[in-house]
Amino acid sequence: MTVPASQPAPMSRRQWLLSDRPQSRMQARLGRAYVTWRQFSANRLAVLGLIIIVALLLVAAFANLLATHSPVVGDLKNARLLPPGTGEYLLGTDDQGRDILSRLIYGSRLTLFVVVLVAIISAPIGLIVGTVSGYAGGWVDAVLMRITDIFLAFPKLVLALAFVAALGPGIQNAIIAIAITSWPPYARIARAETLTVRRSDYISAVRLMGASPVRIIIRHVMPLCLSSLIVRVTLDMAGIILTAAGLGFLGLGAQPPLPEWGAMIASGRRFILDQWWVAAMPGIAILIVSLGFNLLGDGLRDALDPKETDQ
């Protein structure tokens, strides 16, 4: 009488994701994503930052439903400079009788608009400059890095002020100016990552197989730089928000009556002693969102660390 062979116990979902011998690329990618999320979620402050950013996204997406008043039309006769908690004005009103809460809600759209466009413009520029500089070396590296050093020699806000003054005030020109001043750190990071991998064995193998330098940079070098770049972009988003708010405060960013948070602080500084809420509320909004991006960036830096081997 033969004894049937025992069947192996089925793997749980967690074991399948953490398998050291994945059966497919999809399983390997899902496993890496699971490990990254577990490392990220272990940081409670990072999760708090993620909650803040998700809340910002939801507020911006449903601003039409959340705002109870118009962000640009006020009631000068009956609702000028009302303190927080007065009637239907939860955060008070400004000098034009406009609901501050509604203006903050609509202003979140402008904040995300600035952050996303600056990241889309500046991050690819820095990635291309850094990878080309690090891989090519020689005079190409020297020229590109000296250009980068010139931009890094000036404070970001001062350089952005110069560009906006040349281009003219407005939210579009402010985005262009901030993007122009934001790419050099990304180029430095991409160059450093490229220098560490350009002479590795697998890059040499790809080169021996006949791959062109352009293909090597795009297909093999740039993907290795993305994790560090994503972390740096996330950490820089708080600085982008503050730079945009600074330009708005100086009258060079979004123009009235747009509900941009920096411009709201500028208009409320005249009432800072008596009607403090006019300037304080948008300042608190900038503080919370900047804190959220910083916490999120710190969590991503730990979770995407390629040297982290703990699972």
Coordinates of C-alpha atoms in Angstrom, one line a residue:
M1 CA 0.0 0.0 0.0
T2 CA 1.5 3.3 -1.1
V3 CA 1.2 6.4 1.0
P4 CA 0.2 9.5 -1.0
A5 CA 2.8 12.3 -0.9
S6 CA 1.8 15.2 1.3
Q7 CA 0.8 18.3 -0.5
P8 CA 2.7 21.5 0.4
A9 CA 0.7 23.9 2.4
P10 CA -0.6 26.9 0.4
M11 CA 1.3 30.1 0.9
S12 CA -0.5 33.0 2.5
R13 CA -0.8 36.3 0.7
R14 CA 2.0 37.8 2.9
Q15 CA 4.3 34.9 2.2
W16 CA 3.6 35.2 -1.5
L17 CA 4.5 38.9 -1.5
L18 CA 7.7 38.3 0.5
S19 CA 8.9 35.3 -1.4
D20 CA 12.6 35.4 -2.2
R21 CA 11.9 33.5 -5.4
P22 CA 9.2 35.4 -7.2
Q23 CA 7.6 33.5 -10.2
S24 CA 6.9 36.6 -12.3
R25 CA 7.8 40.2 -12.6
M26 CA 4.4 41.2 -11.3
Q27 CA 5.0 39.2 -8.1
A28 CA 8.4 40.8 -7.7
R29 CA 7.0 44.3 -8.2
L30 CA 4.1 43.7 -5.8
G31 CA 6.5 42.3 -3.3
R32 CA 8.8 45.4 -3.4
A33 CA 5.7 47.7 -3.2
Y34 CA 4.5 45.7 -0.1
V35 CA 7.8 46.0 1.6
T36 CA 8.0 49.7 0.8
W37 CA 4.5 50.3 2.2
R38 CA 5.3 48.4 5.3
Q39 CA 8.4 50.4 6.0
F40 CA 6.5 53.6 5.3
S41 CA 3.5 52.8 7.4
A42 CA 5.8 51.9 10.4
N43 CA 6.6 55.7 10.6
R44 CA 3.5 57.2 12.2
L45 CA 4.6 60.8 11.4
A46 CA 5.0 59.8 7.7
V47 CA 1.4 58.4 7.7
L48 CA 0.2 61.7 9.3
G49 CA 1.9 63.6 6.5
L50 CA 0.2 61.3 3.9
I51 CA -3.2 61.9 5.6
I52 CA -2.6 65.7 5.4
I53 CA -1.7 65.5 1.7
V54 CA -4.6 63.2 0.8
A55 CA -6.9 65.7 2.7
L56 CA -5.5 68.5 0.7
L57 CA -6.2 66.6 -2.6
L58 CA -9.7 65.9 -1.5
V59 CA -10.3 69.5 -0.5
A60 CA -9.0 70.7 -3.8
A61 CA -11.1 68.2 -5.8
F62 CA -14.3 68.9 -4.0
A63 CA -13.9 72.7 -3.4
N64 CA -17.2 73.4 -5.1
L65 CA -19.0 71.3 -2.6
L66 CA -17.1 72.2 0.5
A67 CA -17.0 76.0 0.1
T68 CA -20.1 77.7 1.4
H69 CA -19.4 81.1 -0.1
S70 CA -17.8 82.6 -3.2
P71 CA -14.0 83.0 -2.9
V72 CA -14.0 86.3 -4.8
V73 CA -17.3 88.0 -4.0
G74 CA -17.9 89.3 -0.5
D75 CA -20.5 91.2 1.5
L76 CA -18.9 94.6 2.4
K77 CA -22.1 95.9 4.0
N78 CA -22.8 93.1 6.5
A79 CA -19.7 90.8 6.7
R80 CA -16.6 92.9 6.8
L81 CA -13.8 91.7 9.1
L82 CA -16.0 89.4 11.2
P83 CA -14.1 87.2 13.7
P84 CA -14.0 83.4 13.5
G85 CA -17.2 81.6 14.6
T86 CA -19.5 84.5 13.7
G87 CA -22.6 83.1 12.2
E88 CA -21.9 81.1 9.1
Y89 CA -18.3 82.3 8.8
L90 CA -16.3 79.6 10.6
L91 CA -12.9 81.3 10.1
G92 CA -14.1 84.8 9.8
T93 CA -14.0 87.2 6.9
D94 CA -11.5 89.6 5.4
D95 CA -11.5 93.3 4.6
Q96 CA -13.7 92.7 1.5
G97 CA -16.3 90.7 3.4
R98 CA -15.2 87.4 1.8
D99 CA -15.4 84.1 3.7
I100 CA -11.8 83.1 4.6
L101 CA -12.6 79.4 4.8
S102 CA -14.0 79.4 1.3
R103 CA -10.9 81.2 0.0
L104 CA -8.6 78.8 1.7
I105 CA -10.5 75.9 0.2
Y106 CA -10.2 77.3 -3.3
G107 CA -6.7 78.4 -2.7
S108 CA -5.7 74.7 -2.2
R109 CA -6.2 74.3 -5.9
L110 CA -3.7 77.0 -6.7
T111 CA -1.2 75.5 -4.2
L112 CA -1.5 72.1 -5.8
F113 CA -1.4 73.7 -9.3
V114 CA 1.9 75.4 -8.4
V115 CA 3.5 72.3 -6.7
V116 CA 2.6 69.8 -9.5
L117 CA 3.7 72.0 -12.4
V118 CA 6.9 73.0 -10.8
A119 CA 7.7 69.3 -10.1
I120 CA 6.8 68.3 -13.6
I121 CA 9.0 71.0 -15.1
S122 CA 12.0 71.0 -12.8
A123 CA 12.4 67.3 -11.9
P124 CA 12.9 66.1 -15.6
I125 CA 15.3 68.9 -16.3
G126 CA 17.4 68.0 -13.3
L127 CA 17.3 64.3 -14.0
I128 CA 18.4 64.8 -17.6
V129 CA 21.2 67.2 -16.8
G130 CA 22.5 65.1 -13.9
T131 CA 22.5 61.8 -15.7
V132 CA 24.1 63.1 -18.9
S133 CA 26.7 65.0 -16.8
G134 CA 27.5 61.9 -14.7
Y135 CA 27.6 59.4 -17.5
A136 CA 29.4 61.5 -20.1
G137 CA 32.1 63.0 -17.8
G138 CA 34.9 65.2 -19.2
W139 CA 34.1 68.6 -20.5
V140 CA 30.4 67.8 -20.7
D141 CA 30.3 67.2 -17.0
A142 CA 32.4 70.3 -16.3
V143 CA 30.1 72.6 -18.3
L144 CA 26.8 71.3 -17.0
M145 CA 28.0 71.3 -13.4
R146 CA 29.4 74.9 -13.6
I147 CA 26.0 76.0 -15.0
T148 CA 24.4 74.2 -12.0
D149 CA 26.7 75.9 -9.6
I150 CA 25.8 79.3 -11.0
F151 CA 22.1 78.6 -10.2
L152 CA 23.0 77.2 -6.8
A153 CA 25.1 80.3 -5.9
F154 CA 21.9 82.4 -5.6
P155 CA 19.2 82.1 -2.9
K156 CA 16.2 80.5 -4.5
L157 CA 13.7 83.2 -3.6
V158 CA 16.1 86.0 -4.8
L159 CA 16.6 84.3 -8.1
A160 CA 12.9 83.6 -8.5
L161 CA 12.2 87.3 -7.8
A162 CA 14.6 88.3 -10.6
F163 CA 13.0 86.0 -13.1
V164 CA 9.4 87.1 -12.1
A165 CA 10.5 90.7 -12.3
A166 CA 11.7 90.0 -15.9
L167 CA 8.7 88.0 -17.0
G168 CA 6.1 90.0 -15.2
P169 CA 3.8 89.2 -12.3
G170 CA 1.3 86.4 -12.5
I171 CA 0.8 82.8 -11.4
Q172 CA 2.1 81.3 -14.7
N173 CA 5.3 83.4 -14.6
A174 CA 5.8 82.5 -10.9
I175 CA 5.6 78.8 -11.7
I176 CA 8.2 79.2 -14.5
A177 CA 10.5 81.2 -12.2
I178 CA 10.2 78.7 -9.4
A179 CA 10.8 75.8 -11.8
I180 CA 13.9 77.5 -13.2
T181 CA 15.4 77.8 -9.8
S182 CA 14.4 74.4 -8.5
W183 CA 16.2 72.0 -10.9
P184 CA 19.9 72.3 -9.7
P185 CA 19.6 70.1 -6.6
Y186 CA 17.9 67.4 -8.6
A187 CA 20.8 67.5 -11.1
R188 CA 23.3 67.1 -8.3
I189 CA 21.5 64.1 -6.9
A190 CA 21.1 62.4 -10.4
R191 CA 24.8 63.0 -11.1
A192 CA 25.9 61.4 -7.8
E193 CA 23.7 58.4 -8.5
T194 CA 25.0 58.1 -12.0
L195 CA 28.6 58.2 -10.9
T196 CA 28.0 55.3 -8.6
V197 CA 26.6 53.0 -11.3
R198 CA 28.2 54.0 -14.6
R199 CA 31.2 51.7 -14.1
S200 CA 29.2 48.8 -12.7
D201 CA 29.3 45.4 -14.3
Y202 CA 25.7 45.4 -15.6
I203 CA 26.2 48.8 -17.3
S204 CA 29.4 47.5 -18.9
A205 CA 27.5 44.4 -20.1
V206 CA 24.8 46.5 -21.7
R207 CA 27.5 48.6 -23.3
L208 CA 29.2 45.5 -24.7
M209 CA 25.8 44.3 -26.1
G210 CA 25.8 47.4 -28.3
A211 CA 23.5 49.7 -26.5
S212 CA 24.0 53.4 -27.3
P213 CA 24.8 56.0 -24.6
V214 CA 21.3 57.5 -25.0
R215 CA 19.6 54.1 -24.4
I216 CA 21.8 53.3 -21.5
I217 CA 21.0 56.6 -19.8
I218 CA 17.2 56.4 -20.4
R219 CA 16.6 52.7 -19.9
H220 CA 19.2 51.8 -17.2
V221 CA 20.6 54.9 -15.4
M222 CA 17.5 57.1 -15.0
P223 CA 15.4 54.5 -13.4
L224 CA 18.0 54.0 -10.7
C225 CA 17.9 57.7 -9.9
L226 CA 14.1 58.0 -9.6
S227 CA 13.8 56.9 -5.9
S228 CA 16.2 59.5 -4.7
L229 CA 14.7 62.1 -6.9
I230 CA 11.1 61.4 -5.8
V231 CA 12.2 61.8 -2.1
R232 CA 14.0 65.1 -2.9
V233 CA 11.0 66.4 -4.9
T234 CA 8.7 65.6 -2.0
L235 CA 10.9 67.3 0.5
D236 CA 11.2 70.3 -1.7
M237 CA 7.4 70.8 -2.1
A238 CA 7.3 72.6 1.2
G239 CA 9.9 75.0 -0.1
I240 CA 8.0 75.4 -3.4
I241 CA 4.9 76.3 -1.4
L242 CA 6.8 78.9 0.7
T243 CA 8.5 80.4 -2.4
A244 CA 5.1 80.7 -4.2
A245 CA 3.6 82.3 -1.0
G246 CA 6.6 84.7 -0.8
L247 CA 6.1 85.8 -4.4
G248 CA 2.4 86.2 -3.7
F249 CA 3.1 88.1 -0.6
L250 CA 5.3 90.5 -2.6
G251 CA 2.6 90.9 -5.3
L252 CA 4.5 89.0 -8.0
G253 CA 2.6 85.7 -7.8
A254 CA -1.1 85.2 -8.1
Q255 CA -2.9 88.5 -8.6
P256 CA -6.1 89.6 -6.8
P257 CA -8.8 88.4 -6.5
L258 CA -7.4 84.9 -6.8
P259 CA -7.4 83.2 -3.3
E260 CA -3.7 82.4 -3.2
W261 CA -2.5 81.9 0.4
G262 CA 0.6 84.2 0.2
A263 CA -1.5 87.0 -1.3
M264 CA -4.1 86.5 1.5
I265 CA -1.4 87.0 4.1
A266 CA -0.2 90.1 2.3
S267 CA -3.7 91.6 2.3
G268 CA -4.2 90.7 5.9
R269 CA -0.9 92.2 7.3
R270 CA -2.6 95.6 7.7
F271 CA -5.0 94.1 10.2
I272 CA -2.5 91.9 12.1
L273 CA -3.0 93.6 15.4
D274 CA -6.7 93.9 15.6
Q275 CA -8.1 91.4 13.1
W276 CA -5.4 88.8 13.4
W277 CA -7.4 86.0 11.7
V278 CA -7.2 87.6 8.3
A279 CA -3.4 86.8 8.0
A280 CA -3.2 84.0 10.5
M281 CA -5.6 81.6 8.8
P282 CA -3.8 81.3 5.5
G283 CA -0.5 81.2 7.4
I284 CA -1.7 78.2 9.4
A285 CA -2.8 76.5 6.2
I286 CA 0.7 77.0 4.7
L287 CA 2.2 75.6 7.9
I288 CA 0.0 72.5 7.9
V289 CA 0.5 71.7 4.2
S290 CA 4.3 72.3 4.4
L291 CA 4.5 70.1 7.5
G292 CA 2.6 67.4 5.7
F293 CA 5.0 67.4 2.7
N294 CA 8.0 67.3 5.0
L295 CA 6.7 64.4 7.0
L296 CA 5.8 62.5 3.8
G297 CA 9.2 63.2 2.3
D298 CA 10.9 61.9 5.5
G299 CA 8.9 58.7 5.4
L300 CA 9.6 58.2 1.7
R301 CA 13.3 58.7 2.3
D302 CA 13.3 55.9 4.8
A303 CA 11.0 53.6 2.8
L304 CA 12.8 54.0 -0.5
D305 CA 16.3 53.7 0.9
P306 CA 18.1 51.2 -1.3
K307 CA 20.4 50.2 1.5
E308 CA 17.5 49.2 3.7
T309 CA 17.4 45.4 3.8
D310 CA 15.2 44.8 6.8
Q311 CA 12.0 43.1 5.7

